[in-house]
PDB file of C-alpha atoms in Angstrom:
ATOM      1  CA  GLU A   7     -51.610 -18.195  35.681  1.00  0.00           C
ATOM      2  CA  VAL A   8     -48.551 -17.359  36.098  1.00  0.00           C
ATOM      3  CA  GLN A   9     -47.792 -14.603  39.131  1.00  0.00           C
ATOM      4  CA  LEU A  10     -44.693 -13.052  40.030  1.00  0.00           C
ATOM      5  CA  VAL A  11     -44.543 -10.485  42.665  1.00  0.00           C
ATOM      6  CA  GLU A  12     -41.919  -8.190  43.916  1.00  0.00           C
ATOM      7  CA  SER A  13     -40.672  -7.148  47.477  1.00  0.00           C
ATOM      8  CA  GLY A  14     -38.900  -5.421  49.836  1.00  0.00           C
ATOM      9  CA  GLY A  15     -37.713  -2.158  47.674  1.00  0.00           C
ATOM     10  CA  GLY A  16     -37.148   0.917  50.029  1.00  0.00           C
ATOM     11  CA  LEU A  17     -34.939   3.303  50.725  1.00  0.00           C
ATOM     12  CA  VAL A  18     -31.365   3.042  51.753  1.00  0.00           C
ATOM     13  CA  GLN A  19     -28.045   5.059  52.869  1.00  0.00           C
ATOM     14  CA  PRO A  20     -24.876   4.515  50.425  1.00  0.00           C
ATOM     15  CA  GLY A  21     -23.085   0.774  52.410  1.00  0.00           C
ATOM     16  CA  GLY A  22     -26.328  -0.526  53.133  1.00  0.00           C
ATOM     17  CA  SER A  23     -28.180  -3.419  52.463  1.00  0.00           C
ATOM     18  CA  LEU A  24     -31.176  -4.585  51.382  1.00  0.00           C
ATOM     19  CA  ARG A  25     -33.550  -8.320  50.644  1.00  0.00           C
ATOM     20  CA  LEU A  26     -35.924  -8.218  47.670  1.00  0.00           C
ATOM     21  CA  SER A  27     -38.398 -11.309  47.230  1.00  0.00           C
ATOM     22  CA  CYS A  28     -40.249 -12.628  44.564  1.00  0.00           C
ATOM     23  CA  ALA A  29     -43.157 -14.666  45.550  1.00  0.00           C
ATOM     24  CA  ALA A  30     -43.860 -17.271  42.447  1.00  0.00           C
ATOM     25  CA  SER A  31     -47.010 -18.569  41.354  1.00  0.00           C
ATOM     26  CA  GLY A  32     -49.170 -20.888  38.709  1.00  0.00           C
ATOM     27  CA  PHE A  33     -45.868 -22.659  37.507  1.00  0.00           C
ATOM     28  CA  THR A  34     -43.660 -25.110  39.157  1.00  0.00           C
ATOM     29  CA  PHE A  35     -40.796 -23.044  40.341  1.00  0.00           C
ATOM     30  CA  SER A  36     -38.037 -25.599  40.844  1.00  0.00           C
ATOM     31  CA  SER A  37     -38.054 -26.607  37.558  1.00  0.00           C
ATOM     32  CA  TYR A  38     -37.140 -23.007  36.177  1.00  0.00           C
ATOM     33  CA  ALA A  39     -34.135 -20.932  36.146  1.00  0.00           C
ATOM     34  CA  MET A  40     -35.248 -17.220  37.491  1.00  0.00           C
ATOM     35  CA  THR A  41     -33.571 -13.737  37.426  1.00  0.00           C
ATOM     36  CA  TRP A  42     -33.011 -10.637  38.410  1.00  0.00           C
ATOM     37  CA  VAL A  43     -33.308  -7.098  35.860  1.00  0.00           C
ATOM     38  CA  ARG A  44     -33.064  -4.358  36.339  1.00  0.00           C
ATOM     39  CA  GLN A  45     -33.895  -0.724  34.696  1.00  0.00           C
ATOM     40  CA  ALA A  46     -32.778   2.706  36.308  1.00  0.00           C
ATOM     41  CA  PRO A  47     -34.876   5.374  36.688  1.00  0.00           C
ATOM     42  CA  GLY A  48     -35.292   6.997  32.470  1.00  0.00           C
ATOM     43  CA  LYS A  49     -32.737   4.210  31.851  1.00  0.00           C
ATOM     44  CA  GLY A  50     -32.606   1.151  29.765  1.00  0.00           C
ATOM     45  CA  LEU A  51     -32.946  -3.032  31.274  1.00  0.00           C
ATOM     46  CA  GLU A  52     -29.500  -3.794  32.779  1.00  0.00           C
ATOM     47  CA  TRP A  53     -29.557  -7.677  33.776  1.00  0.00           C
ATOM     48  CA  VAL A  54     -28.109  -8.380  37.106  1.00  0.00           C
ATOM     49  CA  SER A  55     -27.809 -12.251  38.094  1.00  0.00           C
ATOM     50  CA  VAL A  56     -29.730 -15.890  37.221  1.00  0.00           C
ATOM     51  CA  ILE A  57     -30.301 -18.923  39.016  1.00  0.00           C
ATOM     52  CA  THR A  58     -30.974 -22.268  38.073  1.00  0.00           C
ATOM     53  CA  GLY A  59     -34.020 -24.332  39.503  1.00  0.00           C
ATOM     54  CA  SER A  60     -32.091 -26.082  41.761  1.00  0.00           C
ATOM     55  CA  ALA A  61     -30.019 -23.579  42.542  1.00  0.00           C
ATOM     56  CA  GLY A  62     -26.673 -25.057  41.968  1.00  0.00           C
ATOM     57  CA  ASN A  63     -25.556 -22.445  39.514  1.00  0.00           C
ATOM     58  CA  THR A  64     -25.783 -18.996  40.018  1.00  0.00           C
ATOM     59  CA  HIS A  65     -24.473 -15.526  37.368  1.00  0.00           C
ATOM     60  CA  TYR A  66     -23.809 -12.166  37.813  1.00  0.00           C
ATOM     61  CA  ALA A  67     -23.315  -8.829  36.119  1.00  0.00           C
ATOM     62  CA  ASP A  68     -19.848  -7.563  37.008  1.00  0.00           C
ATOM     63  CA  SER A  69     -21.386  -4.251  38.208  1.00  0.00           C
ATOM     64  CA  VAL A  70     -22.758  -6.445  41.271  1.00  0.00           C
ATOM     65  CA  LYS A  71     -20.381  -9.359  41.751  1.00  0.00           C
ATOM     66  CA  GLY A  72     -19.178  -9.738  45.576  1.00  0.00           C
ATOM     67  CA  ARG A  73     -21.912  -7.550  46.386  1.00  0.00           C
ATOM     68  CA  PHE A  74     -25.324  -9.061  45.392  1.00  0.00           C
ATOM     69  CA  THR A  75     -26.105 -13.096  46.168  1.00  0.00           C
ATOM     70  CA  ILE A  76     -29.126 -14.316  43.821  1.00  0.00           C
ATOM     71  CA  SER A  77     -30.590 -17.831  45.805  1.00  0.00           C
ATOM     72  CA  ARG A  78     -34.321 -19.289  45.901  1.00  0.00           C
ATOM     73  CA  ASP A  79     -36.352 -21.102  48.194  1.00  0.00           C
ATOM     74  CA  ASN A  80     -38.331 -23.977  46.249  1.00  0.00           C
ATOM     75  CA  SER A  81     -40.673 -24.891  48.916  1.00  0.00           C
ATOM     76  CA  LYS A  82     -42.089 -21.473  49.799  1.00  0.00           C
ATOM     77  CA  ASN A  83     -41.668 -21.034  45.624  1.00  0.00           C
ATOM     78  CA  THR A  84     -39.548 -17.533  46.343  1.00  0.00           C
ATOM     79  CA  LEU A  85     -36.495 -16.371  44.837  1.00  0.00           C
ATOM     80  CA  TYR A  86     -34.092 -13.370  46.728  1.00  0.00           C
ATOM     81  CA  LEU A  87     -31.767 -10.796  45.556  1.00  0.00           C
ATOM     82  CA  GLN A  88     -29.696  -9.992  48.663  1.00  0.00           C
ATOM     83  CA  MET A  89     -27.967  -7.050  48.045  1.00  0.00           C
ATOM     84  CA  ASN A  90     -25.048  -5.204  50.042  1.00  0.00           C
ATOM     85  CA  SER A  91     -22.894  -2.578  49.865  1.00  0.00           C
ATOM     86  CA  LEU A  92     -25.325  -0.106  48.297  1.00  0.00           C
ATOM     87  CA  ARG A  93     -24.378   2.270  45.796  1.00  0.00           C
ATOM     88  CA  ALA A  94     -26.193   5.406  44.321  1.00  0.00           C
ATOM     89  CA  GLU A  95     -25.823   3.829  40.747  1.00  0.00           C
ATOM     90  CA  ASP A  96     -27.733   0.407  42.536  1.00  0.00           C
ATOM     91  CA  THR A  97     -30.778   2.948  42.268  1.00  0.00           C
ATOM     92  CA  ALA A  98     -33.340   0.817  39.710  1.00  0.00           C
ATOM     93  CA  VAL A  99     -36.467  -1.095  39.523  1.00  0.00           C
ATOM     94  CA  TYR A 100     -35.821  -3.841  40.078  1.00  0.00           C
ATOM     95  CA  TYR A 101     -37.824  -7.184  37.766  1.00  0.00           C
ATOM     96  CA  CYS A 102     -38.102 -10.582  38.122  1.00  0.00           C
ATOM     97  CA  ALA A 103     -38.221 -13.335  35.863  1.00  0.00           C
ATOM     98  CA  LYS A 104     -38.904 -16.466  34.383  1.00  0.00           C
ATOM     99  CA  ALA A 105     -36.994 -18.578  32.209  1.00  0.00           C
ATOM    100  CA  GLY A 106     -39.427 -19.601  29.430  1.00  0.00           C
ATOM    101  CA  MET A 107     -38.455 -23.118  29.042  1.00  0.00           C
ATOM    102  CA  THR A 108     -37.289 -25.583  31.669  1.00  0.00           C
ATOM    103  CA  TYR A 109     -34.402 -27.023  29.614  1.00  0.00           C
ATOM    104  CA  CYS A 110     -32.540 -23.750  28.410  1.00  0.00           C
ATOM    105  CA  TYR A 111     -29.098 -23.236  30.045  1.00  0.00           C
ATOM    106  CA  SER A 112     -29.626 -20.665  32.746  1.00  0.00           C
ATOM    107  CA  THR A 113     -28.197 -17.490  30.746  1.00  0.00           C
ATOM    108  CA  ARG A 114     -29.249 -18.617  26.942  1.00  0.00           C
ATOM    109  CA  CYS A 115     -33.220 -18.596  28.595  1.00  0.00           C
ATOM    110  CA  PRO A 116     -35.350 -16.330  26.863  1.00  0.00           C
ATOM    111  CA  PHE A 117     -37.727 -14.732  29.929  1.00  0.00           C
ATOM    112  CA  ASP A 118     -41.424 -14.930  29.817  1.00  0.00           C
ATOM    113  CA  TYR A 119     -43.137 -13.858  32.559  1.00  0.00           C
ATOM    114  CA  TRP A 120     -42.062 -10.669  34.545  1.00  0.00           C
ATOM    115  CA  GLY A 121     -42.892  -9.620  38.057  1.00  0.00           C
ATOM    116  CA  GLN A 122     -44.279  -5.463  38.361  1.00  0.00           C
ATOM    117  CA  GLY A 123     -40.559  -4.855  39.782  1.00  0.00           C
ATOM    118  CA  THR A 124     -39.716  -3.237  43.178  1.00  0.00           C
ATOM    119  CA  LEU A 125     -38.115  -0.137  43.535  1.00  0.00           C
ATOM    120  CA  VAL A 126     -34.911   0.641  44.861  1.00  0.00           C
ATOM    121  CA  THR A 127     -33.459   3.523  45.804  1.00  0.00           C
ATOM    122  CA  VAL A 128     -29.932   4.571  47.190  1.00  0.00           C
ATOM    123  CA  SER A 129     -29.638   8.655  48.472  1.00  0.00           C
ATOM    124  CA  SER A 130     -28.063   9.777  51.922  1.00  0.00           C
TER     125      SER A 130
ATOM    126  CA  GLN B   3     -19.373  -6.277  29.267  1.00  0.00           C
ATOM    127  CA  SER B   4     -20.698  -4.253  26.211  1.00  0.00           C
ATOM    128  CA  ALA B   5     -24.218  -3.230  25.629  1.00  0.00           C
ATOM    129  CA  LEU B   6     -25.481  -4.649  22.151  1.00  0.00           C
ATOM    130  CA  THR B   7     -26.033  -1.453  19.887  1.00  0.00           C
ATOM    131  CA  GLN B   8     -29.493  -0.279  19.067  1.00  0.00           C
ATOM    132  CA  PRO B   9     -30.990   2.975  17.173  1.00  0.00           C
ATOM    133  CA  PRO B  10     -32.542   5.163  19.724  1.00  0.00           C
ATOM    134  CA  SER B  11     -35.306   5.393  17.397  1.00  0.00           C
ATOM    135  CA  ALA B  12     -37.414   3.964  14.914  1.00  0.00           C
ATOM    136  CA  SER B  13     -41.121   5.673  13.756  1.00  0.00           C
ATOM    137  CA  GLY B  14     -43.307   4.237  10.573  1.00  0.00           C
ATOM    138  CA  SER B  15     -47.460   5.038  10.013  1.00  0.00           C
ATOM    139  CA  PRO B  16     -49.755   2.541  10.962  1.00  0.00           C
ATOM    140  CA  GLY B  17     -49.948   0.105   8.143  1.00  0.00           C
ATOM    141  CA  GLN B  18     -46.194   0.138   7.843  1.00  0.00           C
ATOM    142  CA  SER B  19     -43.082  -1.697   8.864  1.00  0.00           C
ATOM    143  CA  VAL B  20     -40.281  -0.544  10.937  1.00  0.00           C
ATOM    144  CA  THR B  21     -37.349  -3.128  11.996  1.00  0.00           C
ATOM    145  CA  ILE B  22     -34.620  -2.400  14.791  1.00  0.00           C
ATOM    146  CA  SER B  23     -30.870  -3.775  14.432  1.00  0.00           C
ATOM    147  CA  CYS B  24     -29.116  -4.979  17.125  1.00  0.00           C
ATOM    148  CA  THR B  25     -25.466  -4.932  17.106  1.00  0.00           C
ATOM    149  CA  GLY B  26     -23.014  -7.080  18.582  1.00  0.00           C
ATOM    150  CA  THR B  27     -19.978  -9.344  18.275  1.00  0.00           C
ATOM    151  CA  SER B  28     -19.294 -12.715  17.701  1.00  0.00           C
ATOM    152  CA  SER B  29     -19.088 -13.294  21.055  1.00  0.00           C
ATOM    153  CA  ASP B  30     -22.729 -12.539  21.477  1.00  0.00           C
ATOM    154  CA  ALA B  31     -25.349 -11.274  18.694  1.00  0.00           C
ATOM    155  CA  GLY B  32     -23.163 -12.221  16.691  1.00  0.00           C
ATOM    156  CA  GLY B  33     -21.991 -15.904  17.832  1.00  0.00           C
ATOM    157  CA  TYR B  34     -24.651 -17.467  19.315  1.00  0.00           C
ATOM    158  CA  ASN B  35     -28.913 -17.790  18.729  1.00  0.00           C
ATOM    159  CA  TYR B  36     -29.955 -17.061  21.760  1.00  0.00           C
ATOM    160  CA  VAL B  37     -30.876 -13.391  21.035  1.00  0.00           C
ATOM    161  CA  SER B  38     -34.196 -12.467  22.502  1.00  0.00           C
ATOM    162  CA  TRP B  39     -36.324  -8.796  21.990  1.00  0.00           C
ATOM    163  CA  TYR B  40     -38.495  -7.875  24.996  1.00  0.00           C
ATOM    164  CA  GLN B  41     -41.515  -4.876  24.384  1.00  0.00           C
ATOM    165  CA  GLN B  42     -41.600  -2.258  27.512  1.00  0.00           C
ATOM    166  CA  HIS B  43     -44.801   0.050  27.359  1.00  0.00           C
ATOM    167  CA  PRO B  44     -44.352   2.792  29.803  1.00  0.00           C
ATOM    168  CA  GLY B  45     -44.688   1.530  33.425  1.00  0.00           C
ATOM    169  CA  LYS B  46     -44.913  -1.735  32.582  1.00  0.00           C
ATOM    170  CA  ALA B  47     -43.036  -4.872  32.732  1.00  0.00           C
ATOM    171  CA  PRO B  48     -40.934  -5.953  29.726  1.00  0.00           C
ATOM    172  CA  LYS B  49     -42.733  -8.246  27.592  1.00  0.00           C
ATOM    173  CA  LEU B  50     -40.378 -11.679  25.704  1.00  0.00           C
ATOM    174  CA  MET B  51     -41.764 -10.655  22.008  1.00  0.00           C
ATOM    175  CA  ILE B  52     -38.978 -12.779  20.244  1.00  0.00           C
ATOM    176  CA  TYR B  53     -36.157 -15.814  21.510  1.00  0.00           C
ATOM    177  CA  GLU B  54     -33.736 -17.441  19.859  1.00  0.00           C
ATOM    178  CA  VAL B  55     -33.386 -15.560  17.399  1.00  0.00           C
ATOM    179  CA  THR B  56     -36.561 -16.278  15.238  1.00  0.00           C
ATOM    180  CA  LYS B  57     -39.194 -18.202  18.145  1.00  0.00           C
ATOM    181  CA  ARG B  58     -42.085 -16.304  18.426  1.00  0.00           C
ATOM    182  CA  PRO B  59     -43.778 -17.003  22.013  1.00  0.00           C
ATOM    183  CA  SER B  60     -47.371 -18.012  21.830  1.00  0.00           C
ATOM    184  CA  GLY B  61     -50.412 -15.049  21.935  1.00  0.00           C
ATOM    185  CA  VAL B  62     -47.422 -12.485  20.080  1.00  0.00           C
ATOM    186  CA  PRO B  63     -48.598 -11.863  16.967  1.00  0.00           C
ATOM    187  CA  ASP B  64     -47.220 -12.660  13.981  1.00  0.00           C
ATOM    188  CA  ARG B  65     -46.312  -9.331  12.713  1.00  0.00           C
ATOM    189  CA  PHE B  66     -43.826  -9.489  14.718  1.00  0.00           C
ATOM    190  CA  SER B  67     -40.661 -11.624  13.681  1.00  0.00           C
ATOM    191  CA  GLY B  68     -36.285 -11.537  14.214  1.00  0.00           C
ATOM    192  CA  SER B  69     -33.756 -12.752  12.633  1.00  0.00           C
ATOM    193  CA  LYS B  70     -29.773 -12.400  12.280  1.00  0.00           C
ATOM    194  CA  SER B  71     -27.025 -11.648   9.524  1.00  0.00           C
ATOM    195  CA  GLY B  72     -23.649 -11.648  10.934  1.00  0.00           C
ATOM    196  CA  ASN B  73     -23.734  -9.991  14.160  1.00  0.00           C
ATOM    197  CA  THR B  74     -26.726  -8.024  13.789  1.00  0.00           C
ATOM    198  CA  ALA B  75     -29.727  -9.454  15.085  1.00  0.00           C
ATOM    199  CA  SER B  76     -33.016  -7.350  13.570  1.00  0.00           C
ATOM    200  CA  LEU B  77     -36.835  -6.783  14.661  1.00  0.00           C
ATOM    201  CA  THR B  78     -39.340  -6.198  12.087  1.00  0.00           C
ATOM    202  CA  VAL B  79     -43.187  -5.259  13.223  1.00  0.00           C
ATOM    203  CA  SER B  80     -45.370  -5.432  10.019  1.00  0.00           C
ATOM    204  CA  GLY B  81     -48.618  -3.826   9.849  1.00  0.00           C
ATOM    205  CA  LEU B  82     -47.602  -1.304  12.654  1.00  0.00           C
ATOM    206  CA  GLN B  83     -49.980  -0.678  15.123  1.00  0.00           C
ATOM    207  CA  ALA B  84     -50.880   2.166  17.632  1.00  0.00           C
ATOM    208  CA  GLU B  85     -50.051  -0.558  20.194  1.00  0.00           C
ATOM    209  CA  ASP B  86     -47.383  -1.148  19.120  1.00  0.00           C
ATOM    210  CA  GLU B  87     -45.323   2.313  19.729  1.00  0.00           C
ATOM    211  CA  ALA B  88     -43.139   1.165  22.946  1.00  0.00           C
ATOM    212  CA  ASP B  89     -39.111   0.617  23.783  1.00  0.00           C
ATOM    213  CA  TYR B  90     -37.891  -2.336  22.421  1.00  0.00           C
ATOM    214  CA  TYR B  91     -35.146  -4.209  23.512  1.00  0.00           C
ATOM    215  CA  CYS B  92     -32.809  -6.676  22.390  1.00  0.00           C
ATOM    216  CA  SER B  93     -30.353  -9.009  24.675  1.00  0.00           C
ATOM    217  CA  SER B  94     -28.187 -12.106  24.485  1.00  0.00           C
ATOM    218  CA  ASP B  95     -25.982 -14.652  26.068  1.00  0.00           C
ATOM    219  CA  VAL B  96     -22.181 -12.956  25.987  1.00  0.00           C
ATOM    220  CA  GLY B  97     -20.956 -16.661  26.237  1.00  0.00           C
ATOM    221  CA  ARG B  98     -19.339 -15.735  29.861  1.00  0.00           C
ATOM    222  CA  ASN B  99     -22.579 -16.660  32.031  1.00  0.00           C
ATOM    223  CA  SER B 100     -23.428 -12.965  31.426  1.00  0.00           C
ATOM    224  CA  VAL B 101     -26.396 -11.305  29.476  1.00  0.00           C
ATOM    225  CA  VAL B 102     -26.364  -8.591  27.767  1.00  0.00           C
ATOM    226  CA  PHE B 103     -28.882  -5.970  26.716  1.00  0.00           C
ATOM    227  CA  GLY B 104     -28.966  -3.609  23.809  1.00  0.00           C
ATOM    228  CA  GLY B 105     -29.956   0.178  24.735  1.00  0.00           C
ATOM    229  CA  GLY B 106     -33.401  -0.020  23.859  1.00  0.00           C
ATOM    230  CA  THR B 107     -35.400   1.275  21.077  1.00  0.00           C
ATOM    231  CA  LYS B 108     -38.239   3.337  21.106  1.00  0.00           C
ATOM    232  CA  VAL B 109     -40.599   2.756  18.064  1.00  0.00           C
ATOM    233  CA  THR B 110     -42.884   5.583  17.355  1.00  0.00           C
ATOM    234  CA  VAL B 111     -46.613   5.099  15.553  1.00  0.00           C
ATOM    235  CA  LEU B 112     -46.972   8.551  13.270  1.00  0.00           C
TER     236      LEU B 112
END
Protein backbone atom coordinates (compact mmCIF):
# COMPACT_ATOMS: atom_id res chain seq x y z
CA GLU A 1 0.00 0.00 0.00
CA VAL A 2 1.35 3.39 -1.00
CA GLN A 3 1.78 5.75 1.93
CA LEU A 4 3.05 9.32 2.04
CA VAL A 5 3.47 10.97 5.43
CA GLU A 6 4.45 14.63 5.69
CA SER A 7 6.04 16.20 8.75
CA GLY A 8 7.93 19.32 9.78
CA GLY A 9 5.17 21.89 9.63
CA GLY A 10 4.59 24.43 12.35
CA LEU A 11 4.62 28.09 13.30
CA VAL A 12 7.52 30.19 12.04
CA GLN A 13 8.20 33.93 12.01
CA PRO A 14 8.42 35.88 8.75
CA GLY A 15 11.91 35.56 7.32
CA GLY A 16 12.43 32.23 9.03
CA SER A 17 13.12 28.77 7.67
CA LEU A 18 11.49 25.37 7.87
CA ARG A 19 12.19 21.95 6.32
CA LEU A 20 9.33 19.66 5.42
CA SER A 21 9.76 15.93 5.01
CA CYS A 22 7.63 13.35 3.22
CA ALA A 23 8.28 9.71 4.12
CA ALA A 24 7.24 7.33 1.33
CA SER A 25 6.52 3.61 1.40
CA GLY A 26 4.79 0.94 -0.65
CA PHE A 27 6.44 1.71 -4.00
CA THR A 28 9.88 2.00 -5.62
CA PHE A 29 10.50 5.58 -4.53
CA SER A 30 13.46 6.30 -6.81
CA SER A 31 11.42 5.47 -9.92
CA TYR A 32 8.87 8.27 -9.55
CA ALA A 33 8.86 12.03 -9.75
CA MET A 34 7.50 13.69 -6.63
CA THR A 35 5.85 17.04 -6.14
CA TRP A 36 4.84 19.53 -3.44
CA VAL A 37 1.46 21.29 -3.69
CA ARG A 38 0.13 23.76 -1.14
CA GLN A 39 -3.28 25.07 -0.16
CA ALA A 40 -3.75 28.29 1.79
CA PRO A 41 -6.62 28.24 4.31
CA GLY A 42 -9.92 28.33 2.44
CA LYS A 43 -8.18 28.66 -0.93
CA GLY A 44 -7.41 26.48 -3.93
CA LEU A 45 -4.45 24.28 -4.79
CA GLU A 46 -1.12 25.84 -5.81
CA TRP A 47 1.71 23.84 -7.33
CA VAL A 48 5.04 24.50 -5.60
CA SER A 49 7.78 22.26 -6.99
CA VAL A 50 8.62 18.93 -8.63
CA ILE A 51 11.68 16.67 -8.68
CA THR A 52 12.48 13.76 -10.96
CA GLY A 53 13.06 10.27 -9.58
CA SER A 54 16.82 10.51 -9.94
CA ALA A 55 16.79 14.04 -8.48
CA GLY A 56 18.48 15.15 -11.69
CA ASN A 57 15.89 17.82 -12.44
CA THR A 58 13.90 20.20 -10.28
CA HIS A 59 11.36 22.88 -11.15
CA TYR A 60 9.66 25.58 -9.09
CA ALA A 61 6.70 27.93 -9.17
CA ASP A 62 7.74 31.56 -9.65
CA SER A 63 6.29 32.39 -6.21
CA VAL A 64 8.89 30.23 -4.43
CA LYS A 65 11.83 30.24 -6.83
CA GLY A 66 15.05 31.22 -5.06
CA ARG A 67 13.54 30.66 -1.59
CA PHE A 68 12.48 26.98 -1.61
CA THR A 69 14.58 23.93 -2.48
CA ILE A 70 13.17 20.51 -3.23
CA SER A 71 15.36 17.45 -2.72
CA ARG A 72 15.10 13.74 -2.07
CA ASP A 73 17.09 10.96 -0.45
CA ASN A 74 16.27 7.80 -2.35
CA SER A 75 18.18 5.69 0.19
CA LYS A 76 15.76 6.90 2.86
CA ASN A 77 12.63 7.03 0.65
CA THR A 78 12.14 10.61 1.74
CA LEU A 79 11.25 13.83 -0.06
CA TYR A 80 12.15 17.24 1.36
CA LEU A 81 11.21 20.88 0.94
CA GLN A 82 13.59 23.43 2.43
CA MET A 83 11.74 26.71 2.83
CA ASN A 84 13.74 29.89 3.50
CA SER A 85 12.80 33.57 3.73
CA LEU A 86 9.25 32.60 4.60
CA ARG A 87 6.44 35.09 4.11
CA ALA A 88 2.91 35.32 5.46
CA GLU A 89 1.59 34.30 2.05
CA ASP A 90 3.43 30.95 2.36
CA THR A 91 0.95 29.96 5.09
CA ALA A 92 -0.73 26.81 3.82
CA VAL A 93 -1.16 23.08 4.13
CA TYR A 94 1.68 21.49 2.17
CA TYR A 95 1.01 18.18 0.43
CA CYS A 96 3.53 15.82 -1.13
CA ALA A 97 2.34 13.63 -3.98
CA LYS A 98 3.69 10.82 -6.18
CA ALA A 99 3.70 10.77 -9.98
CA GLY A 100 1.23 8.37 -11.52
CA MET A 101 3.74 6.68 -13.80
CA THR A 102 7.48 6.21 -14.06
CA TYR A 103 7.82 7.53 -17.59
CA CYS A 104 6.09 10.91 -17.44
CA TYR A 105 8.02 14.17 -17.76
CA SER A 106 7.97 15.84 -14.34
CA THR A 107 5.59 18.75 -14.93
CA ARG A 108 3.38 16.60 -17.15
CA CYS A 109 2.86 13.85 -14.59
CA PRO A 110 -0.51 13.31 -12.98
CA PHE A 111 -0.13 12.74 -9.24
CA ASP A 112 -1.98 9.68 -8.01
CA TYR A 113 -1.16 9.40 -4.31
CA TRP A 114 -1.10 12.29 -1.84
CA GLY A 115 -0.11 12.63 1.78
CA GLN A 116 -2.43 14.04 4.43
CA GLY A 117 -0.63 17.39 4.45
CA THR A 118 1.30 19.41 7.02
CA LEU A 119 0.34 22.94 8.07
CA VAL A 120 2.88 25.74 7.84
CA THR A 121 1.93 29.02 9.52
CA VAL A 122 4.10 32.08 8.96
CA SER A 123 3.26 34.73 11.52
CA SER A 124 4.88 36.97 14.10
CA GLN B 1 1.65 31.96 -14.26
CA SER B 2 -2.09 32.54 -14.67
CA ALA B 3 -4.46 30.04 -13.13
CA LEU B 4 -6.80 28.07 -15.30
CA THR B 5 -10.36 29.43 -15.14
CA GLN B 6 -13.07 27.29 -13.57
CA PRO B 7 -16.62 28.26 -12.54
CA PRO B 8 -16.77 28.65 -8.75
CA SER B 9 -19.76 26.37 -8.40
CA ALA B 10 -21.91 23.79 -10.15
CA SER B 11 -24.83 21.69 -9.00
CA GLY B 12 -27.17 18.92 -9.98
CA SER B 13 -29.73 16.56 -8.52
CA PRO B 14 -28.92 12.91 -7.81
CA GLY B 15 -28.82 10.94 -11.05
CA GLN B 16 -28.25 14.01 -13.21
CA SER B 17 -25.03 15.06 -14.93
CA VAL B 18 -22.84 18.04 -14.22
CA THR B 19 -20.01 19.38 -16.39
CA ILE B 20 -17.18 21.56 -15.12
CA SER B 21 -15.11 23.63 -17.52
CA CYS B 22 -11.43 24.55 -17.27
CA THR B 23 -10.41 27.31 -19.65
CA GLY B 24 -6.82 28.15 -20.41
CA THR B 25 -4.82 29.29 -23.37
CA SER B 26 -2.96 27.62 -26.19
CA SER B 27 0.07 27.63 -23.87
CA ASP B 28 -1.50 25.33 -21.29
CA ALA B 29 -4.78 23.42 -21.41
CA GLY B 30 -5.31 24.13 -25.08
CA GLY B 31 -1.82 23.34 -26.24
CA TYR B 32 -1.16 20.13 -24.37
CA ASN B 33 -2.90 16.88 -23.55
CA TYR B 34 -1.68 16.84 -19.95
CA VAL B 35 -4.80 18.11 -18.19
CA SER B 36 -5.62 16.34 -14.92
CA TRP B 37 -8.64 16.62 -12.66
CA TYR B 38 -8.61 16.20 -8.87
CA GLN B 39 -11.46 15.75 -6.40
CA GLN B 40 -11.09 17.09 -2.86
CA HIS B 41 -13.50 16.53 0.00
CA PRO B 42 -13.35 18.97 2.95
CA GLY B 43 -10.31 18.37 5.13
CA LYS B 44 -8.99 15.64 2.85
CA ALA B 45 -6.15 15.33 0.37
CA PRO B 46 -6.90 15.66 -3.35
CA LYS B 47 -7.66 12.51 -5.35
CA LEU B 48 -6.73 12.04 -9.01
CA MET B 49 -9.87 11.48 -11.11
CA ILE B 50 -8.75 12.08 -14.72
CA TYR B 51 -5.34 12.46 -16.36
CA GLU B 52 -4.12 13.25 -19.88
CA VAL B 53 -7.52 14.85 -20.59
CA THR B 54 -9.55 11.66 -20.88
CA LYS B 55 -7.85 8.81 -18.99
CA ARG B 56 -9.31 7.42 -15.78
CA PRO B 57 -7.11 5.83 -13.10
CA SER B 58 -8.11 2.39 -11.94
CA GLY B 59 -10.72 2.55 -9.22
CA VAL B 60 -12.32 5.76 -10.42
CA PRO B 61 -15.96 5.14 -11.46
CA ASP B 62 -16.73 5.44 -15.15
CA ARG B 63 -19.30 8.09 -14.22
CA PHE B 64 -16.35 10.47 -14.38
CA SER B 65 -15.16 11.45 -17.85
CA GLY B 66 -12.90 14.09 -19.36
CA SER B 67 -12.79 15.89 -22.68
CA LYS B 68 -11.23 18.90 -24.38
CA SER B 69 -12.26 21.33 -27.08
CA GLY B 70 -9.96 24.11 -28.09
CA ASN B 71 -8.56 25.80 -24.98
CA THR B 72 -11.21 24.35 -22.68
CA ALA B 73 -11.03 21.04 -20.88
CA SER B 74 -14.11 19.61 -19.18
CA LEU B 75 -14.97 17.10 -16.49
CA THR B 76 -18.38 15.47 -16.62
CA VAL B 77 -19.88 13.59 -13.70
CA SER B 78 -22.82 11.46 -14.81
CA GLY B 79 -25.35 9.87 -12.52
CA LEU B 80 -24.53 12.25 -9.67
CA GLN B 81 -24.29 10.68 -6.24
CA ALA B 82 -24.17 12.29 -2.82
CA GLU B 83 -20.52 11.35 -2.40
CA ASP B 84 -19.61 13.36 -5.52
CA GLU B 85 -20.20 16.57 -3.58
CA ALA B 86 -16.70 18.02 -3.34
CA ASP B 87 -14.30 20.58 -4.79
CA TYR B 88 -12.82 19.78 -8.19
CA TYR B 89 -9.58 21.20 -9.59
CA CYS B 90 -8.08 20.98 -13.04
CA SER B 91 -4.34 21.25 -13.61
CA SER B 92 -2.09 21.48 -16.62
CA ASP B 93 1.51 21.75 -17.67
CA VAL B 94 2.12 25.26 -19.03
CA GLY B 95 5.15 24.41 -21.12
CA ARG B 96 7.78 26.29 -19.12
CA ASN B 97 8.56 23.53 -16.65
CA SER B 98 5.63 24.69 -14.57
CA VAL B 99 2.21 23.47 -13.52
CA VAL B 100 -0.96 25.53 -13.05
CA PHE B 101 -4.14 24.64 -11.17
CA GLY B 102 -7.58 26.01 -11.80
CA GLY B 103 -9.28 27.99 -9.06
CA GLY B 104 -11.56 25.07 -8.18
CA THR B 105 -15.25 24.32 -8.59
CA LYS B 106 -17.52 23.38 -5.71
CA VAL B 107 -20.00 20.74 -6.83
CA THR B 108 -23.22 20.54 -4.83
CA VAL B 109 -25.62 17.62 -5.06
CA LEU B 110 -29.06 19.09 -4.52
